[in-house]
Coordinates of C-alpha atoms and ligand atoms in Angstrom, one line a residue:
X1 CA 13.0 16.1 55.1
X2 CA 16.8 16.3 55.6
X3 CA 18.9 14.2 53.2
X4 CA 19.6 11.7 56.0
X5 CA 15.8 11.4 56.7
X6 CA 15.2 10.7 53.0
X7 CA 17.9 8.1 53.0
X8 CA 16.5 6.3 56.0
X9 CA 12.9 6.5 54.7
X10 CA 14.0 4.9 51.5
X11 CA 15.8 2.2 53.4
X12 CA 12.6 1.3 55.1
X13 CA 10.5 1.4 51.9
X14 CA 13.0 -1.0 50.4
X15 CA 12.2 -3.4 53.1
X16 CA 8.4 -3.0 53.1
X17 CA 8.0 -2.6 49.3
X18 CA 10.7 -4.5 47.5
X19 CA 9.0 -4.0 44.1
X20 CA 9.3 -0.2 44.3
X21 CA 12.1 0.1 41.7
X22 CA 13.1 3.6 42.7
X23 CA 13.6 2.6 46.3
X24 CA 15.3 -0.6 45.2
X25 CA 18.0 1.3 43.3
X26 CA 18.2 4.4 45.4
X27 CA 21.9 5.3 45.7
X28 CA 22.5 7.0 49.1
X29 CA 26.1 7.9 48.4
X30 CA 25.2 9.5 45.1
X31 CA 22.4 11.4 46.8
X32 CA 24.6 12.7 49.6
X33 CA 27.3 13.8 47.0
X34 CA 24.9 16.0 45.0
X35 CA 24.9 19.8 45.7
X36 CA 21.7 21.2 47.3
X37 CA 20.2 22.3 44.0
X38 CA 20.6 19.0 42.2
X39 CA 19.4 17.1 45.3
X40 CA 16.2 19.2 45.4
X41 CA 15.6 18.4 41.7
X42 CA 16.1 14.7 42.3
X43 CA 13.8 14.9 45.3
X44 CA 11.0 16.1 43.0
X45 CA 11.6 13.2 40.6
X46 CA 11.4 10.5 43.3
X47 CA 8.8 12.2 45.6
X48 CA 6.0 10.1 44.2
X49 CA 7.7 6.8 45.1
X50 CA 8.4 8.1 48.6
X51 CA 4.9 9.2 49.3
X52 CA 3.4 6.2 47.5
X53 CA 5.5 3.4 48.7
X54 CA 3.4 0.9 46.7
X55 CA 4.6 2.4 43.4
X56 CA 6.0 0.1 40.8
X57 CA 8.4 2.6 39.4
X58 CA 8.3 5.4 41.9
X59 CA 9.9 8.1 39.7
X60 CA 8.9 10.6 37.1
X61 CA 11.3 12.9 35.2
X62 CA 10.6 16.6 35.3
X63 CA 12.6 17.7 32.3
X64 CA 13.9 15.9 29.2
X65 CA 17.6 16.2 30.3
X66 CA 16.9 14.6 33.7
X67 CA 17.6 11.1 32.3
X68 CA 21.1 12.0 31.3
X69 CA 21.8 14.4 34.2
X70 CA 20.7 11.9 36.9
X71 CA 21.8 8.8 35.1
X72 CA 23.7 7.4 38.1
X73 CA 20.4 7.2 40.0
X74 CA 17.9 6.5 37.1
X75 CA 19.9 4.2 34.8
X76 CA 19.8 1.2 37.1
X77 CA 16.0 1.4 37.6
X78 CA 15.5 1.9 33.8
X79 CA 17.6 -1.2 33.2
X80 CA 15.7 -3.2 35.8
X81 CA 12.3 -2.4 34.3
X82 CA 13.3 -3.0 30.7
X83 CA 15.4 -6.1 31.4
X84 CA 18.7 -4.6 30.2
X85 CA 21.8 -6.0 32.1
X86 CA 24.4 -3.5 33.4
X87 CA 27.1 -4.6 30.9
X88 CA 24.9 -4.2 27.8
X89 CA 24.9 -0.9 26.1
X90 CA 21.4 0.6 25.7
X91 CA 20.5 1.1 22.0
X92 CA 17.2 2.3 20.8
X93 CA 16.7 1.5 17.1
X94 CA 13.4 2.2 15.3
X95 CA 11.7 0.0 12.7
X96 CA 8.2 0.5 11.5
X97 CA 8.5 -1.7 8.4
X98 CA 5.7 -4.2 8.8
X99 CA 6.1 -5.8 5.4
X100 CA 8.3 -8.6 6.8
X101 CA 5.8 -10.0 9.2
X102 CA 2.0 -10.5 9.0
X103 CA 0.5 -10.2 12.4
X104 CA -3.1 -11.1 11.6
X105 CA -4.9 -12.2 14.8
X106 CA -7.4 -14.1 12.6
X107 CA -4.6 -16.6 11.9
X108 CA -4.6 -17.6 15.6
X109 CA -8.3 -18.1 15.7
X110 CA -11.0 -16.6 13.5
X111 CA -12.7 -15.5 16.7
X112 CA -9.8 -13.0 17.2
X113 CA -10.7 -11.1 14.1
X114 CA -12.7 -8.6 16.1
X115 CA -10.7 -7.7 19.2
X116 CA -10.2 -4.1 20.3
X117 CA -6.6 -3.2 19.3
X118 CA -4.8 0.0 20.4
X119 CA -1.2 1.1 20.0
X120 CA 0.1 4.4 21.4
X121 CA 3.3 6.2 21.5
X122 CA 4.2 8.8 24.2
X123 CA 5.9 11.9 22.9
X124 CA 7.0 15.2 24.6
X125 CA 8.1 18.5 23.0
X126 CA 11.7 19.4 23.7
X127 CA 10.7 23.1 24.1
X128 CA 8.7 22.6 27.4
X129 CA 9.4 21.0 30.8
X130 CA 7.8 17.6 31.2
X131 CA 4.2 17.7 32.6
X132 CA 5.3 17.4 36.3
X133 CA 7.1 20.7 36.1
X134 CA 4.8 22.7 33.8
X135 CA 3.1 25.9 34.8
X136 CA -0.6 26.4 33.9
X137 CA 0.4 28.9 31.2
X138 CA 2.8 26.4 29.7
X139 CA 0.1 23.6 29.7
X140 CA -2.3 25.9 27.8
X141 CA 0.4 27.1 25.4
X142 CA 1.3 23.5 24.6
X143 CA -2.4 22.7 24.0
X144 CA -2.6 25.8 21.7
X145 CA 0.3 24.5 19.6
X146 CA -1.2 21.0 19.4
X147 CA -4.7 22.4 18.5
X148 CA -3.2 24.4 15.7
X149 CA -1.5 21.2 14.3
X150 CA -4.8 19.4 14.5
X151 CA -6.5 22.0 12.3
X152 CA -4.4 20.6 9.5
X153 CA -5.4 17.1 10.2
X154 CA -9.1 18.1 10.4
X155 CA -8.8 19.5 6.8
X156 CA -7.2 16.3 5.5
X157 CA -9.6 13.7 4.2
X158 CA -7.4 10.9 5.6
X159 CA -8.0 12.2 9.1
X160 CA -10.8 14.7 9.4
X161 CA -12.4 14.7 12.9
X162 CA -12.1 17.3 15.6
X163 CA -10.2 18.5 18.6
X164 CA -12.1 18.4 21.9
X165 CA -10.8 20.4 24.9
X166 CA -11.6 20.3 28.6
X167 CA -9.8 23.6 29.3
X168 CA -12.3 26.0 30.7
X169 CA -13.1 28.7 28.1
X170 CA -11.3 26.9 25.2
X171 CA -12.9 27.4 21.8
X172 CA -12.9 23.6 21.5
X173 CA -14.4 23.1 25.0
X174 CA -16.8 20.1 25.4
X175 CA -19.2 19.7 28.3
X176 CA -19.0 17.1 31.2
X177 CA -21.4 14.7 29.6
X178 CA -19.4 14.6 26.4
X179 CA -16.2 14.1 28.3
X180 CA -17.7 11.2 30.3
X181 CA -19.0 9.6 27.1
X182 CA -15.5 9.7 25.6
X183 CA -13.9 8.3 28.7
X184 CA -16.4 5.4 28.7
X185 CA -15.6 4.8 25.0
X186 CA -11.9 4.3 26.0
X187 CA -11.0 7.3 23.9
X188 CA -10.4 10.1 26.4
X189 CA -8.2 9.8 29.5
X190 CA -9.6 9.7 33.0
X191 CA -9.7 12.7 35.4
X192 CA -6.2 12.7 36.7
X193 CA -6.9 14.9 39.7
X194 CA -7.8 11.8 41.7
X195 CA -4.6 9.9 40.9
X196 CA -2.2 10.0 44.0
X197 CA 0.8 8.9 41.9
X198 CA 0.4 11.7 39.4
X199 CA -0.6 14.3 42.1
X200 CA 2.6 13.9 44.0
X201 CA 4.6 14.2 40.8
X202 CA 2.8 17.4 39.8
X203 CA 1.6 15.8 36.6
X204 CA -2.1 16.3 37.3
X205 CA -1.6 19.9 38.5
X206 CA -3.9 22.6 37.1
X207 CA -6.4 20.0 36.0
X208 CA -8.3 20.4 33.6
X209 CA -6.2 23.2 32.0
X210 CA -4.3 22.3 28.8
X211 CA -6.0 18.9 28.5
X212 CA -7.9 17.6 25.5
X213 CA -8.0 15.1 22.7
X214 CA -8.0 15.0 18.9
X215 CA -10.1 12.2 17.3
X216 CA -10.2 11.4 13.6
X217 CA -13.4 11.2 11.6
X218 CA -13.2 7.4 11.6
X219 CA -12.4 7.4 15.3
X220 CA -9.3 5.3 14.6
X221 CA -6.5 7.9 15.2
X222 CA -6.4 9.8 18.5
X223 CA -4.1 12.2 20.3
X224 CA -4.2 12.9 24.0
X225 CA -2.9 16.3 25.0
X226 CA -1.8 17.0 28.6
X227 CA -1.9 13.5 30.2
X228 CA 1.2 11.8 31.7
X229 CA 3.1 13.0 28.6
X230 CA 2.6 16.1 26.5
X231 CA 1.2 13.9 23.7
X232 CA -0.1 10.3 23.6
X233 CA -0.6 9.5 19.9
X234 CA -2.6 6.4 19.1
X235 CA -4.4 4.2 16.6
X236 CA -7.4 2.2 17.8
X237 CA -9.5 -0.2 15.8
X238 CA -11.7 -3.2 16.3
X239 CA -10.3 -5.9 14.0
X240 CA -7.4 -8.4 13.9
X241 CA -4.9 -6.8 11.5
X242 CA -2.1 -5.4 13.7
X243 CA -0.1 -4.4 10.6
X244 CA -2.8 -2.0 9.5
X245 CA -3.1 -0.6 13.0
X246 CA 0.7 0.1 13.2
X247 CA 0.7 1.7 9.7
X248 CA -2.1 4.0 10.7
X249 CA -0.2 5.1 13.8
X250 CA 3.1 5.6 11.9
X251 CA 1.4 7.7 9.2
X252 CA -0.3 9.9 11.7
X253 CA 2.8 10.2 13.8
X254 CA 4.8 11.3 10.7
X255 CA 2.2 14.0 10.0
X256 CA 2.3 15.4 13.5
X257 CA 6.1 15.4 13.4
X258 CA 5.9 17.7 10.4
X259 CA 3.4 20.0 12.1
X260 CA 4.9 20.3 15.6
X261 CA 8.2 21.4 17.1
X262 CA 10.8 18.7 17.7
X263 CA 10.1 15.9 20.1
X264 CA 12.4 15.4 23.1
X265 CA 14.9 12.6 22.7
X266 CA 17.9 11.4 24.7
X267 CA 21.1 10.1 23.0
X268 CA 20.9 7.0 25.2
X269 CA 17.2 6.4 25.9
X270 CA 15.5 7.4 22.7
X271 CA 12.1 9.1 23.1
X272 CA 11.9 10.9 26.5
X273 CA 8.8 10.3 28.6
X274 CA 7.7 11.3 32.1
X275 CA 7.8 7.7 33.4
X276 CA 10.9 5.7 32.8
X277 CA 8.7 2.7 31.9
X278 CA 7.8 4.4 28.6
X279 CA 11.3 5.4 27.4
X280 CA 12.7 4.3 24.1
X281 CA 10.0 3.4 21.6
X282 CA 7.5 5.0 24.0
X283 CA 5.1 2.4 22.7
X284 CA 2.4 0.4 24.4
X285 CA 0.5 -1.9 22.0
X286 CA -2.5 -3.6 23.6
X287 CA -5.3 -5.9 22.9
X288 CA -8.6 -6.2 24.8
X289 CA -9.0 -10.0 25.0
X290 CA -11.7 -12.1 26.8
X291 CA -9.9 -14.7 28.9
X292 CA -12.6 -16.1 31.1
X293 CA -10.8 -19.3 31.8
X294 CA -7.5 -17.8 32.9
X295 CA -9.2 -15.0 34.9
X296 CA -12.0 -17.1 36.6
X297 CA -14.5 -15.0 34.6
X298 CA -12.7 -11.8 35.5
X299 CA -12.8 -12.4 39.3
X300 CA -9.1 -13.1 39.7
X301 CA -6.2 -11.7 37.5
X302 CA -3.4 -13.3 39.5
X303 CA -2.9 -16.4 37.4
X304 CA -3.2 -14.6 34.1
X305 CA -0.7 -12.0 35.3
X306 CA 1.8 -14.8 36.0
X307 CA 1.2 -16.5 32.7
X308 CA 1.5 -13.2 30.8
X309 CA 4.7 -12.2 32.6
X310 CA 6.4 -15.3 31.4
X311 CA 5.5 -14.2 27.9
X312 CA 6.9 -10.6 28.4
X313 CA 3.3 -9.2 28.7
X314 CA 1.7 -7.1 31.3
X315 CA -2.0 -7.5 32.1
X316 CA -4.3 -4.5 33.0
X317 CA -8.0 -4.4 33.6
X318 CA -10.3 -3.4 30.8
X319 CA -10.5 0.2 32.1
X320 CA -6.7 0.7 31.9
X321 CA -4.0 0.8 34.5
X322 CA -5.1 0.1 38.1
X323 CA -8.6 -1.2 36.9
X324 CA -10.2 -4.6 37.3
X325 CA -11.0 -7.1 34.6
X326 CA -14.2 -6.4 32.7
X327 CA -17.3 -8.6 32.4
X328 CA -16.4 -12.1 31.1
X329 CA -12.7 -11.8 31.9
X330 CA -12.0 -8.9 29.5
X331 CA -8.4 -7.8 30.0
X332 CA -5.8 -5.5 28.4
X333 CA -2.6 -7.3 27.4
X334 CA 0.6 -5.5 26.2
X335 CA 4.3 -6.2 25.9
X336 CA 6.0 -4.7 29.0
X337 CA 9.4 -3.6 27.5
X338 CA 9.5 -0.4 25.5
X339 CA 13.2 0.4 25.6
X340 CA 15.8 -1.3 23.5
X341 CA 13.1 -2.9 21.2
X342 CA 11.9 -1.6 17.9
X343 CA 8.2 -0.8 17.1
X344 CA 8.0 -4.0 15.0
X345 CA 9.5 -6.2 17.7
X346 CA 6.7 -4.8 20.0
X347 CA 4.1 -5.7 17.5
X348 CA 5.6 -9.2 17.1
X349 CA 5.7 -9.8 20.8
X350 CA 2.1 -8.8 21.2
X351 CA 1.1 -11.1 18.4
X352 CA 3.1 -14.1 19.7
X353 CA 2.0 -13.4 23.3
X354 CA -1.6 -13.3 22.3
X355 CA -1.3 -16.6 20.5
X356 CA 0.3 -18.2 23.5
X357 CA -2.2 -16.9 25.9
X358 CA -5.1 -17.9 23.6
X359 CA -3.7 -21.4 23.5
X360 CA -3.6 -21.5 27.4
X361 CA -7.1 -20.0 27.5
X362 CA -8.4 -22.6 25.1
X363 CA -7.0 -25.4 27.2
X364 CA -8.6 -24.0 30.4
X365 CA -12.2 -24.2 29.6
X366 CA -14.9 -22.4 27.6
X367 CA -13.7 -19.2 25.9
X368 CA -14.8 -16.4 23.6
X369 CA -13.1 -13.4 22.1
X370 CA -13.9 -9.8 22.3
Ligands
ADP401 P1 -1.8 3.9 28.4 O1 -1.1 4.2 29.7 O2 -1.1 3.0 27.5 O3 -2.2 5.2 27.7 P2 -4.1 3.1 30.1 O4 -3.9 1.8 30.8 O5 -3.9 4.4 30.8 O6 -3.2 3.2 28.8 O7 -5.5 3.1 29.4 C1 -6.0 4.2 28.7 C2 -7.4 3.9 28.1 O8 -7.2 3.1 26.9 C3 -8.3 3.1 29.0 O9 -9.6 3.6 28.8 C4 -8.2 1.7 28.4 O10 -9.3 0.9 28.7 C5 -8.0 2.0 27.0 N1 -7.4 0.9 26.2 C6 -6.2 0.4 26.3 N2 -6.0 -0.6 25.5 C7 -7.1 -0.8 24.8 C8 -7.6 -1.6 23.7 N3 -6.8 -2.6 23.2 N4 -8.8 -1.5 23.3 C9 -9.7 -0.5 23.8 N5 -9.3 0.3 24.7 C10 -8.1 0.2 25.2
MG402 MG1 -1.7 5.4 31.4

């Protein structure tokens, strides 16, 4: 496509798909003014939102410096997603001190003492391109670095566990049945090779090379290697104590920071991630809650999505992004904003949002927690 063809294609996507944030904020004059090399780099970043006009974001960074280099194009869509007005300076502070607030879901309702809780942070190593621009050798080299770090966790009684790889020929290789079992248990990520958004961005290229997962002995601390970001580091537990979940993640993250080369950060946007939706804290904290009343028993998520939006929460199906609600109205709720908020603010928003949704659910008919 010539630059003028790109510009006119984006104008029409803006009309047909007003929610495509990349198309909404595409700046034709800036695009025209770039030299050919930079224009080609920017094309790779926005290709997924052009080929997939139904994208919500429509852009993936290819290298950590892209956010600062292409700020005139990317900053407006980042602000739009994270709700930061143009005249407010972006500031990413960190705060993991959970001693000031007790987010115990059992205080909302004793039935919420046994929900499935998950909190993950996205991290990338500054020494590699982001996943959309990696070669197969780089993917495997990154996995080797991570696997070496995990050997230290495996020897530590606080962690233990094992590393499981799906790279053909890896010493840690698992078979297809084990992989399927881990996906069904919500531990391992899905086969990315069928994802059209990731395919266009190059993020799923070379599948399944360089992909795997560390899981602790207690199955409560996990690290994905080679998904949408180099690393997705997470704590998962069935329970109601969000403070304990956050502490588990923070401790494990600290250990990995000691064992790995430095993570990529931007002076403006904090932790750098492939997708602009994950910048900043890089954190998605979620609960699997049963909301049969608000979801018509899982048949219709439209109402709960609206209710949750007004509380700053996003709703996903129980199988993750782009999935439907599970049996009995099981949904995944999480605060949408990840930039300009601290880790503790995210935890508080999840707790407050869960309490408000639970009150709505309780007023809407018979309910039960999961
Ligand atoms: P993310 O993009 O934050 O990594 P996804 O939506 O891609 O999350 O989901 C990844 C996996 O994590 C899916 O299997 C999903 O069901 C699972 N998951 C997310 N939140 C929870 C939770 N609170 N409890 C159990 N599994 C969860
Ligand atoms: Mg995901």
